[in-house]
mmCIF file of C-alpha atoms and ligand atoms in Angstrom:
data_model
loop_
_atom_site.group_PDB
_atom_site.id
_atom_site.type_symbol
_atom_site.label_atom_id
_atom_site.label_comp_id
_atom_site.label_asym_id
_atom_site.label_seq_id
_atom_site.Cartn_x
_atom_site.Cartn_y
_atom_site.Cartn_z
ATOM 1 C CA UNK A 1316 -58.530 32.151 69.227
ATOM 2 C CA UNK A 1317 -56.236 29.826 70.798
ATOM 3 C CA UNK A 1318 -53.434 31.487 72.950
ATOM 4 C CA UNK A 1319 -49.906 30.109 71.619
ATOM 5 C CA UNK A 1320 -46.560 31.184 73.658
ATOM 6 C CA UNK A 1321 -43.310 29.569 73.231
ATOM 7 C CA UNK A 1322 -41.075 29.463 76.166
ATOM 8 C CA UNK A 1323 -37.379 29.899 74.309
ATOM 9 C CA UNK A 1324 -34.105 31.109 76.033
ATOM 10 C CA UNK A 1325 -31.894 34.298 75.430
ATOM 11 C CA UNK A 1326 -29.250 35.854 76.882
ATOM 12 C CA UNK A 1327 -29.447 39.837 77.667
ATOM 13 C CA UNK A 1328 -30.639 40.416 73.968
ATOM 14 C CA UNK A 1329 -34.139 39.190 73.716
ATOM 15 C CA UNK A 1330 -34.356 39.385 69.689
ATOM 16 C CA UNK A 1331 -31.505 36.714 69.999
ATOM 17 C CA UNK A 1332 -33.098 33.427 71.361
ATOM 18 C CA UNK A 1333 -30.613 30.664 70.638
ATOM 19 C CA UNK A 1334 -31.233 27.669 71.938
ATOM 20 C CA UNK A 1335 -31.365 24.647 69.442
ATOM 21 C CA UNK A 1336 -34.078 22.710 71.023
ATOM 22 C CA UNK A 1337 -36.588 25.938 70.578
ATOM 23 C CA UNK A 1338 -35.347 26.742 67.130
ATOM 24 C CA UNK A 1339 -36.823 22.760 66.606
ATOM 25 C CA UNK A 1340 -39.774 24.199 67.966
ATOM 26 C CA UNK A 1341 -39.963 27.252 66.271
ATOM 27 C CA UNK A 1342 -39.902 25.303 62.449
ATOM 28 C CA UNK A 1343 -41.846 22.553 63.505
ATOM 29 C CA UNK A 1344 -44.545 25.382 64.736
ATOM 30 C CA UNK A 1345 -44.013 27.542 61.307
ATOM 31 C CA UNK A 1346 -44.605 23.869 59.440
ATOM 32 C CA UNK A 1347 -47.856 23.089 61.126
ATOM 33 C CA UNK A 1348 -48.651 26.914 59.864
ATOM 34 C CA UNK A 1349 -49.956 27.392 63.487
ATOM 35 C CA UNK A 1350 -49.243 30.736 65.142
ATOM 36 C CA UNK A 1351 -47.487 31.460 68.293
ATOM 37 C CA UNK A 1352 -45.584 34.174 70.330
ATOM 38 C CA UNK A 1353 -42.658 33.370 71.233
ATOM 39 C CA UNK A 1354 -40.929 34.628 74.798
ATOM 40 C CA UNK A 1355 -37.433 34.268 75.178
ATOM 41 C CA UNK A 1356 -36.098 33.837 78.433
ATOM 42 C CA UNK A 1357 -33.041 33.864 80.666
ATOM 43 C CA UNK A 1358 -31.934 30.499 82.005
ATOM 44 C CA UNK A 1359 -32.650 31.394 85.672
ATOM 45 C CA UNK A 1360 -36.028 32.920 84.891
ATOM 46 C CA UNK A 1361 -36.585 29.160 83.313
ATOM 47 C CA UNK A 1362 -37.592 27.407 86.608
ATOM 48 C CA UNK A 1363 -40.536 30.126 87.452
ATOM 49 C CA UNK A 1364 -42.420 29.593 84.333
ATOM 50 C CA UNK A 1365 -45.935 28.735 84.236
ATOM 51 C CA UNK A 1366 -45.785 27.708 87.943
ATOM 52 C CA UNK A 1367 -42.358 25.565 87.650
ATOM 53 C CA UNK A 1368 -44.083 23.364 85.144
ATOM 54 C CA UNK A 1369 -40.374 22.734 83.530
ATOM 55 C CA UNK A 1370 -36.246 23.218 84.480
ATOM 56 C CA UNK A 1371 -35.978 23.393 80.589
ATOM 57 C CA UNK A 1372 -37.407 25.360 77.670
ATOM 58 C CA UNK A 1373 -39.087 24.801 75.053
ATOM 59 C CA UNK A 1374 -42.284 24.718 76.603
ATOM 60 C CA UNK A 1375 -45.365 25.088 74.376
ATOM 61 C CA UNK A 1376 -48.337 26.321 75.788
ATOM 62 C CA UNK A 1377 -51.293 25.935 73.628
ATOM 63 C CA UNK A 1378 -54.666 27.134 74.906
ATOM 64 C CA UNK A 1379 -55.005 24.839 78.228
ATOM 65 C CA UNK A 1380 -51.878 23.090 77.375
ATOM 66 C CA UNK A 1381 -48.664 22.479 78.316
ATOM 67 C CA UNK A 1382 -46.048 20.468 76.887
ATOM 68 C CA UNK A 1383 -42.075 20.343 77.594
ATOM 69 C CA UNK A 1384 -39.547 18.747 75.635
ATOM 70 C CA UNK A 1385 -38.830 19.238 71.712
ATOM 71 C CA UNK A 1386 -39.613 16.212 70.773
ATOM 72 C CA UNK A 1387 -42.365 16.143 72.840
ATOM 73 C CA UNK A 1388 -44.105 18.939 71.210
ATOM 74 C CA UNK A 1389 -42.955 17.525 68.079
ATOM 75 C CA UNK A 1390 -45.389 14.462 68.700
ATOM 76 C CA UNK A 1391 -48.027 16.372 69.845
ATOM 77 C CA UNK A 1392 -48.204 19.075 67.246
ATOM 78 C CA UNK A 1393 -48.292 16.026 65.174
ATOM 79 C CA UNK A 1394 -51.442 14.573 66.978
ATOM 80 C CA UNK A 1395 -53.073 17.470 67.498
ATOM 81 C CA UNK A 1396 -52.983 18.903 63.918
ATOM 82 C CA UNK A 1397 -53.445 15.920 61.608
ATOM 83 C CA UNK A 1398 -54.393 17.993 58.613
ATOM 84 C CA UNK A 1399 -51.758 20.180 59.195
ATOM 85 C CA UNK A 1400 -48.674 18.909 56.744
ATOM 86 C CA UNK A 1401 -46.875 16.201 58.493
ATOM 87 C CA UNK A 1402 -43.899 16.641 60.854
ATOM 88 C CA UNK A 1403 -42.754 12.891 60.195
ATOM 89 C CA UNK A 1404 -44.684 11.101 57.276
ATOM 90 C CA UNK A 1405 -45.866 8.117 59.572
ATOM 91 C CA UNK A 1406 -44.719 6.035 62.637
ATOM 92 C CA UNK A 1407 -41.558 4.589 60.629
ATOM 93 C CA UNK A 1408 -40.401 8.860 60.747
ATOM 94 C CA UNK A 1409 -41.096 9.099 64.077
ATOM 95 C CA UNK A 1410 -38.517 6.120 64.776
ATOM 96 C CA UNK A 1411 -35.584 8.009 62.503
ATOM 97 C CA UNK A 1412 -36.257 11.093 63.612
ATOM 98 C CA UNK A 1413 -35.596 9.500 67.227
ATOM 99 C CA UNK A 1414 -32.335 8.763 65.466
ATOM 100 C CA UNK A 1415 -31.518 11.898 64.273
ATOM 101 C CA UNK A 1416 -32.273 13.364 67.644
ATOM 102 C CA UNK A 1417 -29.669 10.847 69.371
ATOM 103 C CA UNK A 1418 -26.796 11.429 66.318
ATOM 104 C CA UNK A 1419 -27.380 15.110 67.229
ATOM 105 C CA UNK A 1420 -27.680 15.030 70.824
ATOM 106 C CA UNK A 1421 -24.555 12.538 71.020
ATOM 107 C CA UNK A 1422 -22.185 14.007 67.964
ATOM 108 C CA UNK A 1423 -22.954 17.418 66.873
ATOM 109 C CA UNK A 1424 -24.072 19.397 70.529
ATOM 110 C CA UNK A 1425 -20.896 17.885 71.973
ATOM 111 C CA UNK A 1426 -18.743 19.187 69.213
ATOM 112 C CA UNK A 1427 -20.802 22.495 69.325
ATOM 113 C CA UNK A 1428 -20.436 22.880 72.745
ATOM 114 C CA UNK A 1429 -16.423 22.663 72.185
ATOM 115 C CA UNK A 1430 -17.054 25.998 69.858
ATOM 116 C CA UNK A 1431 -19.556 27.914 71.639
ATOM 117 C CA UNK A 1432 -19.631 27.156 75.064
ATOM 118 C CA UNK A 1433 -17.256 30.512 76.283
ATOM 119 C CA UNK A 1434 -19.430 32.579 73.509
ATOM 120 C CA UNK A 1435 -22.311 31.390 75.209
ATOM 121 C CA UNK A 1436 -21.445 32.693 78.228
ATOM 122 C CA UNK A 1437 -20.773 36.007 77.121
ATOM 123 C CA UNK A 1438 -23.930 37.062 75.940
ATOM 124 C CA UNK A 1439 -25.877 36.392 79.167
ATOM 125 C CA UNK A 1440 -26.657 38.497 82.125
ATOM 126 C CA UNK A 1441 -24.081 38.681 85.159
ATOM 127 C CA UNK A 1442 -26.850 36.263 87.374
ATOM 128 C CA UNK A 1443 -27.051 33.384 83.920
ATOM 129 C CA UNK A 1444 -23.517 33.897 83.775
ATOM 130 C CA UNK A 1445 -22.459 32.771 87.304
ATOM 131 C CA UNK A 1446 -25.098 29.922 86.844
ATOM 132 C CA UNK A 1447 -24.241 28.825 83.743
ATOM 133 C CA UNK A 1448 -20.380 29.268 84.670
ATOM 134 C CA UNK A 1449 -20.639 26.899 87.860
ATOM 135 C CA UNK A 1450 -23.176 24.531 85.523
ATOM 136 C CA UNK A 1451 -21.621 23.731 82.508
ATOM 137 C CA UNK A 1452 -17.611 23.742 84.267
ATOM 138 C CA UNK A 1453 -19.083 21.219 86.552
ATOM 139 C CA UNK A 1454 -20.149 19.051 83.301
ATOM 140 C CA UNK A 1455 -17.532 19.452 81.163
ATOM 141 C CA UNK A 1456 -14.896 19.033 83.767
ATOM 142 C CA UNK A 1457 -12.949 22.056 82.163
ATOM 143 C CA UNK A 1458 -13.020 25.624 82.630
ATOM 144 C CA UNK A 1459 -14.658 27.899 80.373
ATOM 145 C CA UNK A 1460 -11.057 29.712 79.755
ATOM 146 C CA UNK A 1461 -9.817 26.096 78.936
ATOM 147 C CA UNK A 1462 -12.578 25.117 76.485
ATOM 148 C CA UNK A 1463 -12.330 28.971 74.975
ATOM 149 C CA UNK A 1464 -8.412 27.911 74.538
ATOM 150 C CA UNK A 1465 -9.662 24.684 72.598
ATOM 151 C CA UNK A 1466 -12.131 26.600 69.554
ATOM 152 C CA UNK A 1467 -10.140 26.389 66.868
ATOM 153 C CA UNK A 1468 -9.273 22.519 67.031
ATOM 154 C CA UNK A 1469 -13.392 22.393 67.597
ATOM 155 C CA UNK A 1470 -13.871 24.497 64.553
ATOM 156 C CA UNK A 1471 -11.139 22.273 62.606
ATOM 157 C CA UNK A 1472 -12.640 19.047 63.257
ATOM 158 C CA UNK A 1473 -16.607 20.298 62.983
ATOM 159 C CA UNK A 1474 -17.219 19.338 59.192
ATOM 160 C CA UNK A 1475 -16.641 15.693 59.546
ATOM 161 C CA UNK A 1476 -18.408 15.105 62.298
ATOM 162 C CA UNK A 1477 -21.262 15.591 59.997
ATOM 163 C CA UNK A 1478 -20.189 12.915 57.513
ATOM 164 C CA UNK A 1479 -23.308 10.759 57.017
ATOM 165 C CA UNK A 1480 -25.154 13.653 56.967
ATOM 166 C CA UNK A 1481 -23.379 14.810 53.787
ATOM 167 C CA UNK A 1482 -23.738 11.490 52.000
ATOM 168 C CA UNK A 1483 -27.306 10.970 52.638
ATOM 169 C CA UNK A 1484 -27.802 14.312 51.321
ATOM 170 C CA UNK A 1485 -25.967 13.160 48.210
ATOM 171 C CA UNK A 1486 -29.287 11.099 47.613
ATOM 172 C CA UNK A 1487 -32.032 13.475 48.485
ATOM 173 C CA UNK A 1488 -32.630 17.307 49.043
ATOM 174 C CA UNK A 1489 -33.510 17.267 52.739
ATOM 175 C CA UNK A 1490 -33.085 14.229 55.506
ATOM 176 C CA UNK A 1491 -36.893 14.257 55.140
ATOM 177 C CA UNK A 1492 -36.884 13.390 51.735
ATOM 178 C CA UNK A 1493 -37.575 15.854 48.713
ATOM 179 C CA UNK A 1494 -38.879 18.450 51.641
ATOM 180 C CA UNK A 1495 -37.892 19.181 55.194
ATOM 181 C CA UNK A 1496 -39.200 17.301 58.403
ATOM 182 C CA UNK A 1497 -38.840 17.146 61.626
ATOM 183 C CA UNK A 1498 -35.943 15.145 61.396
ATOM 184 C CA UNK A 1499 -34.198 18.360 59.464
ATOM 185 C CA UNK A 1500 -35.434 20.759 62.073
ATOM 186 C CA UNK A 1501 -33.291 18.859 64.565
ATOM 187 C CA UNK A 1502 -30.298 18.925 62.753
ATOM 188 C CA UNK A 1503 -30.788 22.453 61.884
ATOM 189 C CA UNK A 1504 -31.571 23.825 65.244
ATOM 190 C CA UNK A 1505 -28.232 22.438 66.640
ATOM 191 C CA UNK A 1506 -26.245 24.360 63.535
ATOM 192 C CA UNK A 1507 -28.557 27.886 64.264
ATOM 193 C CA UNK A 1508 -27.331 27.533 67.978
ATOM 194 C CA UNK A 1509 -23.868 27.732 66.534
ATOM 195 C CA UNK A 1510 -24.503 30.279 64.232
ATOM 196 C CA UNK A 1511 -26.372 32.791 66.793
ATOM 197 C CA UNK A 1512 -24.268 31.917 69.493
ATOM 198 C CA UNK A 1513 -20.723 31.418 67.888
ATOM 199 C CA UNK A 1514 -20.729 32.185 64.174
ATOM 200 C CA UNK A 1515 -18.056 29.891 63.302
ATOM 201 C CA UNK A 1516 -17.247 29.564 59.787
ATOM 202 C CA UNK A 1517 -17.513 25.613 59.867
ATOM 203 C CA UNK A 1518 -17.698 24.384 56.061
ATOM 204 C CA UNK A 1519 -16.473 24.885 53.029
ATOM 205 C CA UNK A 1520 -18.373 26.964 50.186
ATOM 206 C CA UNK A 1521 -19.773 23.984 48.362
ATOM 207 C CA UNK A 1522 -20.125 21.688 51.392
ATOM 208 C CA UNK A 1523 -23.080 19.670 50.585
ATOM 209 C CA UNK A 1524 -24.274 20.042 54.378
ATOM 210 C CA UNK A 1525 -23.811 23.799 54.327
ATOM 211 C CA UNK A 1526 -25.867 24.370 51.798
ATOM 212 C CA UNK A 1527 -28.673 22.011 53.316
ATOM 213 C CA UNK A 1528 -28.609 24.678 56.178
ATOM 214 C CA UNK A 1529 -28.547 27.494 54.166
ATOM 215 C CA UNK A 1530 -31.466 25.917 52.329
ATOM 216 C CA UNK A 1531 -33.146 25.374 56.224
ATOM 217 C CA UNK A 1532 -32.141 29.111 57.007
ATOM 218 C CA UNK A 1533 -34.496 30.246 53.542
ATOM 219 C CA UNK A 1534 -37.829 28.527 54.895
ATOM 220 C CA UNK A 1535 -41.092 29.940 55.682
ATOM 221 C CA UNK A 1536 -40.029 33.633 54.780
ATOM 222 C CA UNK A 1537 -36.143 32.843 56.184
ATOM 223 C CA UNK A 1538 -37.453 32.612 60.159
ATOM 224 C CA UNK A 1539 -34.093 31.434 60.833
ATOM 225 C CA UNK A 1540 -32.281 33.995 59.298
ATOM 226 C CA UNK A 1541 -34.261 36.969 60.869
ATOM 227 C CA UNK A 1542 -31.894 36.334 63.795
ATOM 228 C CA UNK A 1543 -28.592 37.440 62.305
ATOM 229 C CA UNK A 1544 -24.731 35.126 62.572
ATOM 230 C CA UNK A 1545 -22.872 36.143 65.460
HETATM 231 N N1 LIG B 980 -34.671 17.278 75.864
HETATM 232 C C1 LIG B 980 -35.002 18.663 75.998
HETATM 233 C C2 LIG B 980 -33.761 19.471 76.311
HETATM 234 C C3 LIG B 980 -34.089 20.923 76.584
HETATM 235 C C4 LIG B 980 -32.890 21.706 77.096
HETATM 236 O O1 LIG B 980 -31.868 21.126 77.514
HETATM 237 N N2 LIG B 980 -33.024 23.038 77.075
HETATM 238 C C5 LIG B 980 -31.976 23.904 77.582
HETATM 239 C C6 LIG B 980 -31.789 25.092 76.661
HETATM 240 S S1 LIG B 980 -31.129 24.595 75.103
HETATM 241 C C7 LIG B 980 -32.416 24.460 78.916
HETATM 242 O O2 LIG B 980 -33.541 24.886 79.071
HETATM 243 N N3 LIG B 980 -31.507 24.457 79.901
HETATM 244 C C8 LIG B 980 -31.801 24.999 81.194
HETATM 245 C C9 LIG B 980 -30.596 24.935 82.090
HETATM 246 O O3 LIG B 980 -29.548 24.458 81.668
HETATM 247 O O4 LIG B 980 -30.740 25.398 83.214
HETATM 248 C C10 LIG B 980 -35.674 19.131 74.699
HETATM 249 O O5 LIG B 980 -35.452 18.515 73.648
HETATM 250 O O6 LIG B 980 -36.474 20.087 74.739
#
């Protein structure tokens, strides 16, 4: 039997792993029906994995294997599991789901970061927290205090951030098409960091996009809902 393990990242509650890019990783796994453990980690526990093969998680090991980056393990769960069902319907998927990667990497973590990034830092252990503290200030320019004083203008703002999302969806189910792909699983793992880390309340009842992630949050047996809202 092959030996699975999913690097992910937690804060001092291990039943809480939160980062978006493993949450890709996690329904792009339960997709491919392939089995895995999972083994959420602290950021500075991140660099001593398997030997310092990465500075980031996700990392997939699978049997001799190892493989960083979501997208990355995206493409080669793809490759490697061909009769598995497919992660990106072809080479034209692969290309939009590239897209979707840079709209969410570019639009949706920034704004996410403007709503979680103090919450963030409160559910980690004192050593993440003086790393992440010095990190992500140095980044963002701003203090944590500062961006924790700017939430509710983040929260405000969220929902149309997510625009084309909600008019594409006014054509189809999923961005995939009539069923998820990878190209949802990125888009949704961004919106379950929120939720874990922050829980903000950011769309309306009968927001098209909302209820796109509440239809993410019910597949394969609700995985993404087995880690309750903040
Ligand atoms: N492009 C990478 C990004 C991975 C990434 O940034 N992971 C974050 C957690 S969400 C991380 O491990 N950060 C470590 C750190 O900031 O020290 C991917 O898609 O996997």
């Amino acid at each position: 039997m092959t030996t699975r393990i999913l690097y992910s990242l937690c804060g001092t509650d291990e039943s809480r792993p939160f980062s978006p890019h493993c949450w890709k990783v996690v329904l792009a796994l339960r997709h491919k029906g392939l089995d895995f453990v999972e083994k959420p980690t602290p950021f500075t526990r991140i660099p001593a994995l398997e030997d310092g093969f990465s500075k980031t998680v996700p990392i997939l090991r699978d049997g001799n294997e190892l493989i960083r980056d979501s997208f990355d393990i995206a493409l080669y769960l793809e490759e490697h599991y061909p009769d598995r069902p497919t992660l990106f319907g072809g080479e034209g998927g692969k290309a939009l789901s590239r897209f979707v990667e840079r709209f969410s990497q570019s639009i949706v973590h920034p704004a996410i970061t403007g709503i979680a990034v103090a919450d963030i830092h409160d559910i980690l252990g004192e050593t993440d927290q003086v790393y992440f503290r010095s990190s992500r200030e140095k980044m963002l320019g701003r203090s944590l205090e500062d961006m924790r004083s700017g939430r509710d203008a983040a929260v405000a703002g969220f929902a149309a951030k997510l625009e084309p999302v909600r008019q594409t969806l006014a054509f189809q189910t999923f961005l995939g098409g009539d069923a998820p792909l990878f190209a949802d699983y990125i888009l949704f793992g961004a919106l379950q960091w929120m939720r874990i880390t922050a829980g903000a309340e950011v769309f309306t009842g009968d927001d098209p996009v909302g209820l796109w992630f509440e239809r993410c949050l019910d597949l394969f047996d609700g995985v993404g809902r087995s880690v309750t809202a903040a």
